[in-house]
CSV table of C-alpha atoms and ligand atoms in Angstrom, one decimal:
chain,number,residue,atom,x,y,z
A,7,MET,CA,-8.5,13.9,-28.1
A,8,THR,CA,-7.0,10.4,-28.8
A,9,LEU,CA,-7.6,8.7,-32.1
A,10,LEU,CA,-6.3,5.3,-33.3
A,11,LEU,CA,-5.0,5.8,-36.8
A,12,GLU,CA,-3.8,3.3,-39.5
A,13,ILE,CA,-1.5,4.3,-42.4
A,14,SER,CA,-1.5,1.9,-45.4
A,15,VAL,CA,0.2,2.0,-48.8
A,16,VAL,CA,-2.5,2.0,-51.6
A,17,GLY,CA,-0.3,2.6,-54.7
A,18,GLU,CA,2.9,3.9,-56.3
A,19,ARG,CA,3.5,6.6,-58.9
A,20,ALA,CA,6.9,7.8,-60.2
A,21,GLY,CA,8.8,6.0,-57.4
A,22,ARG,CA,6.6,7.6,-54.7
A,23,TYR,CA,4.2,5.7,-52.5
A,24,ILE,CA,0.6,6.8,-52.1
A,25,GLY,CA,-0.8,6.3,-48.6
A,26,ALA,CA,-4.2,6.3,-47.0
A,27,LEU,CA,-5.0,7.3,-43.5
A,28,THR,CA,-7.9,5.5,-41.8
A,29,ILE,CA,-9.4,6.4,-38.4
A,30,LEU,CA,-9.8,3.1,-36.7
A,31,GLU,CA,-11.3,4.1,-33.4
A,32,ARG,CA,-12.2,7.1,-31.4
A,33,ASP,CA,-11.9,5.6,-28.0
A,34,PRO,CA,-14.2,7.5,-25.6
A,35,VAL,CA,-12.2,6.3,-22.6
A,36,LEU,CA,-8.9,7.5,-24.1
A,37,MET,CA,-10.4,10.7,-25.2
A,38,GLN,CA,-10.9,12.0,-21.6
A,39,SER,CA,-8.1,12.1,-19.1
A,40,CYS,CA,-9.0,10.5,-15.7
A,41,GLU,CA,-10.3,13.0,-13.2
A,42,LEU,CA,-11.0,10.8,-10.2
A,43,THR,CA,-9.1,7.7,-8.9
A,44,VAL,CA,-11.2,5.6,-6.5
A,45,VAL,CA,-8.9,3.6,-4.3
A,46,ILE,CA,-10.4,0.5,-2.8
A,47,PRO,CA,-8.4,-1.6,-0.3
A,48,THR,CA,-9.5,-5.3,-0.2
A,49,TYR,CA,-8.8,-8.3,1.9
A,50,ASN,CA,-11.1,-11.3,1.4
A,51,GLU,CA,-13.9,-9.3,-0.3
A,52,ARG,CA,-14.4,-11.6,-3.3
A,53,ASP,CA,-18.2,-11.5,-3.3
A,54,ASN,CA,-18.4,-7.7,-2.9
A,55,ILE,CA,-16.3,-6.8,-6.0
A,56,ALA,CA,-18.9,-7.2,-8.8
A,57,PRO,CA,-21.7,-5.3,-6.9
A,58,LEU,CA,-19.3,-2.6,-6.0
A,59,ILE,CA,-18.0,-2.0,-9.5
A,60,GLN,CA,-21.6,-1.9,-10.7
A,61,ARG,CA,-22.6,0.6,-8.1
A,62,LEU,CA,-19.5,2.8,-8.8
A,63,ALA,CA,-20.2,2.8,-12.5
A,64,HIS,CA,-23.7,3.9,-11.9
A,65,ALA,CA,-22.9,6.6,-9.3
A,66,LEU,CA,-20.0,8.0,-11.4
A,67,LYS,CA,-21.8,8.4,-14.7
A,68,GLY,CA,-20.5,11.4,-16.6
A,69,ILE,CA,-17.2,11.5,-14.6
A,70,ALA,CA,-13.9,10.2,-16.0
A,71,TRP,CA,-13.0,7.8,-13.2
A,72,GLN,CA,-10.8,4.7,-12.6
A,73,ALA,CA,-10.9,2.3,-9.7
A,74,VAL,CA,-7.6,1.1,-8.2
A,75,PHE,CA,-8.1,-2.0,-6.1
A,76,VAL,CA,-5.3,-2.7,-3.7
A,77,ASP,CA,-5.4,-6.3,-2.6
A,78,ASP,CA,-3.0,-7.9,-0.1
A,79,ASN,CA,-3.1,-11.3,-1.8
A,80,SER,CA,-6.4,-12.3,-0.2
A,81,PRO,CA,-6.6,-16.1,0.3
A,82,ASP,CA,-10.2,-16.0,-1.0
A,83,GLY,CA,-9.0,-15.0,-4.4
A,84,THR,CA,-10.3,-11.4,-4.4
A,85,ALA,CA,-7.5,-10.3,-6.8
A,86,ASP,CA,-8.5,-12.9,-9.4
A,87,THR,CA,-12.1,-11.7,-9.3
A,88,ILE,CA,-10.9,-8.1,-9.7
A,89,LYS,CA,-8.6,-9.0,-12.6
A,90,ALA,CA,-11.3,-10.9,-14.4
A,91,MET,CA,-13.3,-7.7,-14.4
A,92,ALA,CA,-10.3,-5.5,-15.2
A,93,ALA,CA,-9.7,-7.7,-18.3
A,94,CYS,CA,-12.8,-6.2,-19.9
A,95,ASP,CA,-13.0,-2.8,-18.3
A,96,PRO,CA,-10.0,-0.5,-18.7
A,97,ARG,CA,-11.2,1.7,-15.8
A,98,ILE,CA,-10.4,-1.1,-13.4
A,99,LEU,CA,-6.9,-1.8,-12.1
A,100,CYS,CA,-5.7,-4.3,-9.5
A,101,LEU,CA,-2.6,-3.6,-7.5
A,102,LYS,CA,-1.7,-7.0,-5.9
A,103,ARG,CA,0.7,-6.8,-3.0
A,104,VAL,CA,2.3,-10.0,-1.8
A,105,GLY,CA,3.8,-10.7,1.7
A,106,ARG,CA,2.3,-7.5,3.1
A,107,ARG,CA,-0.8,-6.5,5.0
A,108,GLY,CA,-2.2,-3.2,6.2
A,109,LEU,CA,-5.1,-1.1,5.3
A,110,ALA,CA,-3.3,2.3,5.6
A,111,GLY,CA,-0.4,1.1,3.4
A,112,ALA,CA,-2.8,-0.3,0.8
A,113,VAL,CA,-4.7,3.0,0.6
A,114,LEU,CA,-1.5,5.0,0.4
A,115,GLU,CA,-0.1,2.8,-2.4
A,116,GLY,CA,-3.3,3.0,-4.4
A,117,ALA,CA,-3.3,6.8,-4.0
A,118,LEU,CA,0.3,7.1,-5.1
A,119,ALA,CA,-0.5,5.1,-8.3
A,120,SER,CA,-3.0,7.7,-9.3
A,121,ALA,CA,-2.3,10.4,-11.9
A,122,ALA,CA,-5.7,12.0,-11.5
A,123,PRO,CA,-6.2,15.3,-9.7
A,124,PHE,CA,-8.6,13.8,-7.1
A,125,VAL,CA,-8.4,10.6,-5.1
A,126,GLY,CA,-11.3,9.0,-3.4
A,127,VAL,CA,-11.2,6.1,-0.9
A,128,ILE,CA,-14.0,3.7,-0.2
A,129,ASP,CA,-14.3,0.3,1.5
A,130,ALA,CA,-15.1,-2.7,-0.7
A,131,ASP,CA,-17.7,-4.1,1.6
A,132,LEU,CA,-20.5,-1.8,0.5
A,133,GLN,CA,-20.8,-0.2,3.9
A,134,HIS,CA,-20.1,3.2,2.4
A,135,ASP,CA,-22.5,5.2,0.3
A,136,GLU,CA,-21.0,5.5,-3.2
A,137,THR,CA,-23.8,7.9,-4.3
A,138,VAL,CA,-22.1,10.6,-2.2
A,139,LEU,CA,-18.9,10.5,-4.4
A,140,PRO,CA,-20.1,13.0,-7.0
A,141,GLN,CA,-20.9,15.6,-4.4
A,142,MET,CA,-17.5,15.1,-2.8
A,143,LEU,CA,-15.9,15.6,-6.2
A,144,ALA,CA,-17.9,18.7,-6.8
A,145,SER,CA,-16.8,20.3,-3.5
A,146,LEU,CA,-13.2,19.6,-4.3
A,147,LYS,CA,-13.4,20.8,-7.9
A,148,SER,CA,-15.1,24.0,-7.0
A,149,GLY,CA,-12.2,24.8,-4.7
A,150,GLU,CA,-14.6,24.9,-1.7
A,151,ALA,CA,-12.7,22.2,0.1
A,152,ASP,CA,-9.3,20.3,-0.1
A,153,LEU,CA,-10.7,17.2,1.6
A,154,ALA,CA,-14.2,15.8,1.6
A,155,ILE,CA,-15.1,13.3,4.3
A,156,GLY,CA,-18.1,10.9,4.5
A,157,SER,CA,-19.2,11.1,8.1
A,158,ARG,CA,-21.2,8.4,9.9
A,159,PHE,CA,-22.1,10.8,12.7
A,160,LEU,CA,-24.0,13.6,10.9
A,161,THR,CA,-27.2,11.6,10.2
A,162,SER,CA,-29.8,11.5,13.0
A,163,SER,CA,-29.5,7.7,13.4
A,164,GLY,CA,-25.6,7.6,13.4
A,165,PRO,CA,-24.0,4.3,12.5
A,166,GLU,CA,-26.9,2.3,13.9
A,167,LYS,CA,-26.9,-0.5,11.4
A,168,GLY,CA,-23.2,-0.9,10.5
A,169,LEU,CA,-21.7,-1.2,14.0
A,170,THR,CA,-22.2,-3.4,17.1
A,171,PRO,CA,-22.8,-1.4,20.4
A,172,PHE,CA,-19.2,-2.1,21.4
A,173,ARG,CA,-17.8,-0.9,18.1
A,174,LYS,CA,-20.1,2.2,18.3
A,175,ALA,CA,-18.7,3.1,21.7
A,176,GLY,CA,-15.1,2.4,20.6
A,177,SER,CA,-15.6,4.5,17.5
A,178,ARG,CA,-16.9,7.5,19.4
A,179,LEU,CA,-13.9,7.2,21.8
A,180,ALA,CA,-11.5,7.0,18.8
A,181,ASN,CA,-13.1,10.1,17.4
A,182,ILE,CA,-12.8,12.0,20.7
A,183,LEU,CA,-9.1,11.1,20.9
A,184,ALA,CA,-8.5,12.1,17.3
A,185,ARG,CA,-10.2,15.4,17.7
A,186,ALA,CA,-8.1,16.2,20.7
A,187,VAL,CA,-5.0,15.7,18.6
A,188,LEU,CA,-6.2,17.4,15.3
A,189,LYS,CA,-6.4,21.1,15.1
A,190,VAL,CA,-9.5,20.9,12.9
A,191,GLU,CA,-13.1,20.3,13.7
A,192,VAL,CA,-14.2,17.0,12.2
A,193,SER,CA,-17.1,14.7,13.2
A,194,ASP,CA,-15.6,11.5,11.8
A,195,PRO,CA,-11.8,11.8,11.6
A,196,VAL,CA,-11.3,8.0,11.4
A,197,SER,CA,-13.6,7.6,8.5
A,198,GLY,CA,-12.5,5.2,5.8
A,199,PHE,CA,-14.6,7.1,3.2
A,200,PHE,CA,-13.1,10.3,1.8
A,201,MET,CA,-11.8,12.2,-1.2
A,202,ILE,CA,-8.8,14.5,-1.4
A,203,ARG,CA,-6.8,16.6,-3.8
A,204,ARG,CA,-4.0,14.1,-4.8
A,205,GLY,CA,-1.2,16.6,-4.0
A,206,LEU,CA,-2.2,16.6,-0.4
A,207,ILE,CA,-1.5,12.9,0.0
A,208,GLU,CA,1.7,13.0,-2.0
A,209,THR,CA,3.3,15.7,0.0
A,210,VAL,CA,2.8,13.9,3.3
A,211,ALA,CA,3.2,10.3,2.0
A,212,PRO,CA,6.7,9.9,3.6
A,213,ASP,CA,5.3,10.8,7.0
A,214,LEU,CA,2.4,8.4,7.0
A,215,THR,CA,2.3,5.1,8.9
A,216,ASN,CA,1.6,1.9,6.9
A,217,ASP,CA,-0.1,0.0,9.7
A,218,GLY,CA,-3.6,0.4,11.1
A,219,PHE,CA,-6.9,1.7,9.9
A,220,LYS,CA,-6.6,5.4,10.6
A,221,ILE,CA,-5.1,6.7,7.3
A,222,LEU,CA,-7.5,9.7,7.2
A,223,PHE,CA,-6.5,10.8,10.7
A,224,ASP,CA,-2.9,10.4,9.8
A,225,ILE,CA,-3.3,12.4,6.6
A,226,ILE,CA,-5.0,15.3,8.5
A,227,ALA,CA,-2.5,15.3,11.4
A,228,SER,CA,0.4,15.3,9.0
A,229,GLN,CA,-0.6,18.4,7.0
A,230,ARG,CA,1.6,21.5,7.5
A,231,SER,CA,-1.4,23.8,7.5
A,232,PRO,CA,-5.0,22.7,8.4
A,233,PRO,CA,-6.8,21.6,5.2
A,234,ARG,CA,-10.3,23.0,4.3
A,235,ILE,CA,-12.6,20.1,5.1
A,236,ARG,CA,-16.2,19.5,4.1
A,237,GLU,CA,-18.1,16.6,5.6
A,238,PHE,CA,-20.9,14.7,4.0
A,239,PRO,CA,-23.4,12.7,6.0
A,240,TYR,CA,-24.1,9.2,4.9
A,241,VAL,CA,-25.7,6.1,6.5
A,242,PHE,CA,-23.1,3.5,7.4
A,243,ALA,CA,-24.7,0.3,6.0
A,244,GLU,CA,-24.4,-3.2,7.2
A,245,ARG,CA,-21.5,-5.3,5.7
A,246,GLN,CA,-22.9,-7.4,2.8
A,247,ALA,CA,-20.5,-10.3,2.6
A,248,GLY,CA,-17.3,-11.4,4.4
A,249,HIS,CA,-16.1,-10.1,7.8
A,250,SER,CA,-14.5,-7.0,9.3
A,251,LYS,CA,-10.7,-7.0,9.8
A,252,MET,CA,-10.8,-4.7,12.8
A,253,ASP,CA,-9.4,-6.3,15.9
A,254,GLU,CA,-7.4,-5.6,19.1
A,255,ARG,CA,-4.2,-5.1,17.1
A,256,VAL,CA,-5.9,-2.4,15.1
A,257,ILE,CA,-6.9,-0.7,18.3
A,258,ILE,CA,-3.5,-0.8,19.9
A,259,GLU,CA,-2.0,0.5,16.6
A,260,TYR,CA,-4.4,3.4,16.7
A,261,LEU,CA,-3.7,4.3,20.3
A,262,GLY,CA,0.0,4.2,19.4
A,263,LEU,CA,-0.6,6.6,16.4
A,264,ILE,CA,-2.6,9.0,18.7
A,265,LEU,CA,0.3,9.0,21.2
A,266,THR,CA,2.9,9.6,18.4
A,267,LYS,CA,1.0,12.6,17.2
A,268,LEU,CA,0.5,13.9,20.8
A,269,THR,CA,4.3,13.7,21.3
A,270,GLY,CA,4.8,15.8,18.1
A,271,ASN,CA,6.0,12.7,16.1
A,272,LEU,CA,8.9,12.4,18.6
A,273,LEU,CA,8.2,8.8,19.7
A,274,PRO,CA,7.5,6.3,16.9
A,275,THR,CA,4.2,4.4,17.0
A,276,ARG,CA,6.0,1.1,17.2
A,277,PHE,CA,7.9,2.3,20.3
A,278,LEU,CA,4.6,3.4,21.9
A,279,MET,CA,3.0,0.1,21.1
A,280,PHE,CA,6.1,-1.7,22.6
A,281,ALA,CA,5.7,0.5,25.7
A,282,MET,CA,1.9,-0.3,26.0
A,283,VAL,CA,2.7,-4.0,25.7
A,284,GLY,CA,5.3,-3.4,28.4
A,285,LEU,CA,2.7,-1.8,30.7
A,286,GLY,CA,0.5,-4.8,30.1
A,287,GLY,CA,3.4,-7.0,31.1
A,288,VAL,CA,3.6,-5.2,34.5
A,289,ALA,CA,0.0,-6.2,35.1
A,290,VAL,CA,0.8,-9.8,34.1
A,291,HIS,CA,3.7,-9.7,36.5
A,292,MET,CA,1.7,-8.4,39.4
A,293,ALA,CA,-1.1,-10.9,38.8
A,294,VAL,CA,1.4,-13.9,38.8
A,295,LEU,CA,3.2,-12.5,41.8
A,296,TYR,CA,-0.1,-12.2,43.7
A,297,SER,CA,-1.1,-15.8,42.7
A,298,GLY,CA,2.3,-17.2,43.7
A,299,ARG,CA,2.1,-15.5,47.1
A,300,ALA,CA,-1.5,-16.8,47.5
A,301,ALA,CA,-0.3,-20.3,46.7
A,302,GLY,CA,2.2,-20.0,49.5
A,303,LEU,CA,5.3,-19.8,47.3
A,304,HIS,CA,8.4,-18.1,48.6
A,305,PHE,CA,8.6,-14.4,47.5
A,306,ILE,CA,11.8,-14.8,45.5
A,307,ILE,CA,10.3,-17.8,43.6
A,308,SER,CA,7.0,-16.0,43.0
A,309,GLN,CA,8.9,-12.9,41.8
A,310,GLY,CA,11.1,-15.0,39.4
A,311,VAL,CA,8.1,-16.9,38.0
A,312,ALA,CA,6.2,-13.6,37.5
A,313,ALA,CA,9.1,-11.9,35.7
A,314,MET,CA,9.6,-14.9,33.4
A,315,THR,CA,5.9,-15.1,32.6
A,316,ALA,CA,5.6,-11.3,31.9
A,317,MET,CA,8.7,-11.5,29.7
A,318,THR,CA,7.2,-14.4,27.7
A,319,THR,CA,3.8,-12.8,27.3
A,320,ASN,CA,5.5,-9.5,26.3
A,321,PHE,CA,7.5,-11.4,23.6
A,322,LEU,CA,4.5,-13.2,22.2
A,323,VAL,CA,2.3,-10.1,22.2
A,324,ASN,CA,5.0,-7.9,20.6
A,325,ASN,CA,5.6,-10.6,18.0
A,326,SER,CA,2.0,-10.8,17.0
A,327,VAL,CA,1.0,-7.1,17.4
A,328,THR,CA,3.9,-4.7,17.5
A,329,TYR,CA,5.9,-6.6,14.9
A,330,ARG,CA,3.1,-8.4,13.1
A,331,ASP,CA,4.5,-7.4,9.8
A,332,ARG,CA,7.8,-9.1,10.7
A,333,ARG,CA,6.3,-11.9,12.7
A,334,LEU,CA,8.7,-14.8,13.7
A,335,ARG,CA,7.5,-18.3,13.3
A,336,GLY,CA,8.8,-21.8,13.9
A,337,MET,CA,12.5,-22.1,14.9
A,338,LYS,CA,13.0,-18.4,14.5
A,339,LEU,CA,10.3,-17.8,17.2
A,340,LEU,CA,12.4,-19.8,19.6
A,341,THR,CA,15.7,-18.2,18.9
A,342,GLY,CA,14.0,-14.8,18.9
A,343,TYR,CA,12.6,-15.6,22.3
A,344,LEU,CA,16.0,-16.5,23.7
A,345,ARG,CA,17.5,-13.3,22.3
A,346,PHE,CA,14.6,-11.2,23.6
A,347,CYS,CA,15.1,-12.6,27.1
A,348,ALA,CA,18.9,-12.0,27.0
A,349,LEU,CA,18.4,-8.4,25.8
A,350,CYS,CA,15.7,-7.6,28.4
A,351,GLY,CA,18.1,-9.0,31.0
A,352,VAL,CA,20.6,-6.3,29.9
A,353,GLY,CA,17.8,-3.8,29.9
A,354,LEU,CA,17.0,-4.7,33.5
A,355,ILE,CA,20.7,-4.0,34.5
A,356,ALA,CA,20.6,-0.7,32.6
A,357,ASN,CA,17.3,0.2,34.4
A,358,VAL,CA,18.7,-0.3,37.8
A,359,ALA,CA,22.0,1.3,37.0
A,360,VAL,CA,20.4,4.5,35.6
A,361,ALA,CA,17.9,4.7,38.5
A,362,ASN,CA,20.8,4.4,41.0
A,363,LEU,CA,22.8,7.1,39.3
A,364,VAL,CA,19.9,9.5,39.2
A,365,HIS,CA,19.0,8.7,42.8
A,366,GLU,CA,22.5,9.8,43.9
A,367,HIS,CA,21.8,13.2,42.6
A,368,THR,CA,18.2,13.7,43.7
A,369,PRO,CA,16.1,12.8,46.7
A,370,LEU,CA,13.1,12.3,44.3
A,371,TRP,CA,12.9,8.4,44.3
A,372,TRP,CA,10.1,8.4,41.7
A,373,LEU,CA,12.1,10.5,39.3
A,374,ALA,CA,15.0,8.1,39.6
A,375,GLY,CA,12.7,5.1,39.2
A,376,ALA,CA,11.0,6.6,36.1
A,377,ALA,CA,14.4,7.5,34.5
A,378,GLY,CA,15.5,3.9,35.1
A,379,ALA,CA,12.3,2.4,33.6
A,380,ALA,CA,12.5,4.8,30.6
A,381,SER,CA,16.1,3.9,29.8
A,382,GLY,CA,15.4,0.2,30.3
A,383,ALA,CA,12.4,0.4,27.9
A,384,ALA,CA,14.4,2.4,25.4
A,385,TRP,CA,17.2,-0.2,25.4
A,386,ASN,CA,14.7,-3.1,25.2
A,387,TYR,CA,13.0,-1.4,22.2
A,388,VAL,CA,16.1,-0.4,20.3
A,389,SER,CA,18.0,-3.6,20.9
A,390,THR,CA,15.2,-6.0,20.2
A,391,SER,CA,14.1,-4.1,17.1
A,392,VAL,CA,17.6,-4.7,15.7
A,393,ALA,CA,18.4,-8.2,17.0
A,394,VAL,CA,15.1,-9.9,17.3
A,395,TRP,CA,12.7,-8.6,14.7
B,5,GDD,N1,-5.4,-4.3,1.2
B,5,GDD,C1,-5.9,-4.5,2.4
B,5,GDD,N2,-5.1,-4.9,3.4
B,5,GDD,N3,-7.2,-4.1,2.7
B,5,GDD,C2,-7.7,-4.3,3.9
B,5,GDD,C3,-6.9,-4.7,5.0
B,5,GDD,C4,-5.5,-5.1,4.7
B,5,GDD,O1,-4.8,-5.5,5.6
B,5,GDD,N4,-7.7,-4.8,6.1
B,5,GDD,C5,-8.9,-4.3,5.7
B,5,GDD,N5,-8.9,-4.1,4.4
B,5,GDD,C6,-10.1,-3.6,3.6
B,5,GDD,C7,-11.3,-4.4,3.7
B,5,GDD,O2,-11.3,-5.4,2.7
B,5,GDD,C8,-12.4,-3.4,3.4
B,5,GDD,O3,-12.6,-3.2,2.1
B,5,GDD,C9,-11.8,-2.1,4.0
B,5,GDD,O4,-10.4,-2.3,4.1
B,5,GDD,C10,-12.4,-1.9,5.5
B,5,GDD,O5,-12.1,-3.0,6.3
B,5,GDD,P1,-13.2,-3.6,7.3
B,5,GDD,O6,-12.5,-4.7,8.0
B,5,GDD,O7,-14.5,-3.8,6.7
B,5,GDD,O8,-13.3,-2.3,8.3
B,5,GDD,P2,-14.5,-1.9,9.3
B,5,GDD,O9,-15.7,-1.8,8.5
B,5,GDD,O10,-14.4,-2.7,10.5
B,5,GDD,O11,-14.0,-0.4,9.6
B,5,GDD,C11,-14.4,0.7,8.9
B,5,GDD,O12,-14.7,1.7,9.8
B,5,GDD,C12,-13.5,2.3,10.4
B,5,GDD,C13,-13.9,3.3,11.4
B,5,GDD,O13,-14.5,2.7,12.5
B,5,GDD,C14,-13.4,1.2,7.9
B,5,GDD,O14,-14.0,2.1,7.0
B,5,GDD,C15,-12.2,1.8,8.4
B,5,GDD,O15,-11.4,2.4,7.4
B,5,GDD,C16,-12.6,2.9,9.4
B,5,GDD,O16,-11.5,3.4,10.0
B,6,MN,MN1,-16.3,-2.7,6.8
């Protein structure tokens, strides 16, 4: 129990002071240690903050909770709105990150700031059903589960309202891929709505990726032994205000993460993203080569133009997707581009040299070709990650 006390001197007798002890305050908030930290990642969610806090306070009555908002310096001033509310409600905290973006990293930092035994994660846009939180907490507290997941797929309607048909199909595919990698049966492993014993996040924190949306998938995949999971159906609501931040980059990051886990963490997600962009570059190359030939250009000219185009698009896509957190702009974009071209030129030489070497020892031309391509890709990745981004 925490009391605020005041000691004051009320008199003096025979050289000794006589004091009085006053109880100033029994603060009900301080008297209970926090049991649940609700982490809420935000980016441009200004208009959703007040209704969310109101809903949380209502749903979590009787529970000692705190809300940790993690805002990536939203241009719409979300952090100011949160701080205005935090100024008069000690349960609210705002972690403002500057110069950084990323849902997974934001959730992780919020969770690591917690000292409570349980950590819940919920989106700020009111798409998740906060009234499920007490049931989630009860299942963790009773020891029945280590991880409680809000699932969009356990209700008869599924995520009808909250997702467009394209997002719905993508979400189902993402779930199928995730289930192929995870050793546990979960209906919504990419859910952004869950609650977990704090220790389970802290032990795997160094292994988690900071990019992308799939923090839950990453947490489950990184556990040494499969966690006990309980899923809770809820209806995925429509977004109230603002816009979704899910885009092509998030999807490429996700595929990279799935591949990283499929290779037993051998190949880093960034390398796999780089390789995927490279494969896209091959398609660009072939398309330009085809058009050049169709336009009657000489083969050598067409091939040269195709290679330069593919290298340029690869650079631009890597700059805005693979290395979006270290994105080059202005003059640095130009010098980075020149460096990228020079290093990829060296990569091409390495590619041909290795392929030739392997070919001398085996009649399998495709093996030699693949070995060359793999070494070229590895060189391009390592060298550009050091010298360009
Ligand atoms: N701090 C921070 N930084 N927060 C972010 C960022 C970021 O870069 N990007 C998104 N958020 C916050 C949003 O403000 C919102 O509160 C929450 O993360 C979810 O973002 P949305 O953009 O609304 O995601 P969604 O509705 O498209 O995707 C939902 O469904 C996915 C499964 O399909 C989310 O719940 C995802 O977590 C989930 O994986
Ligand atoms: Mn949303």
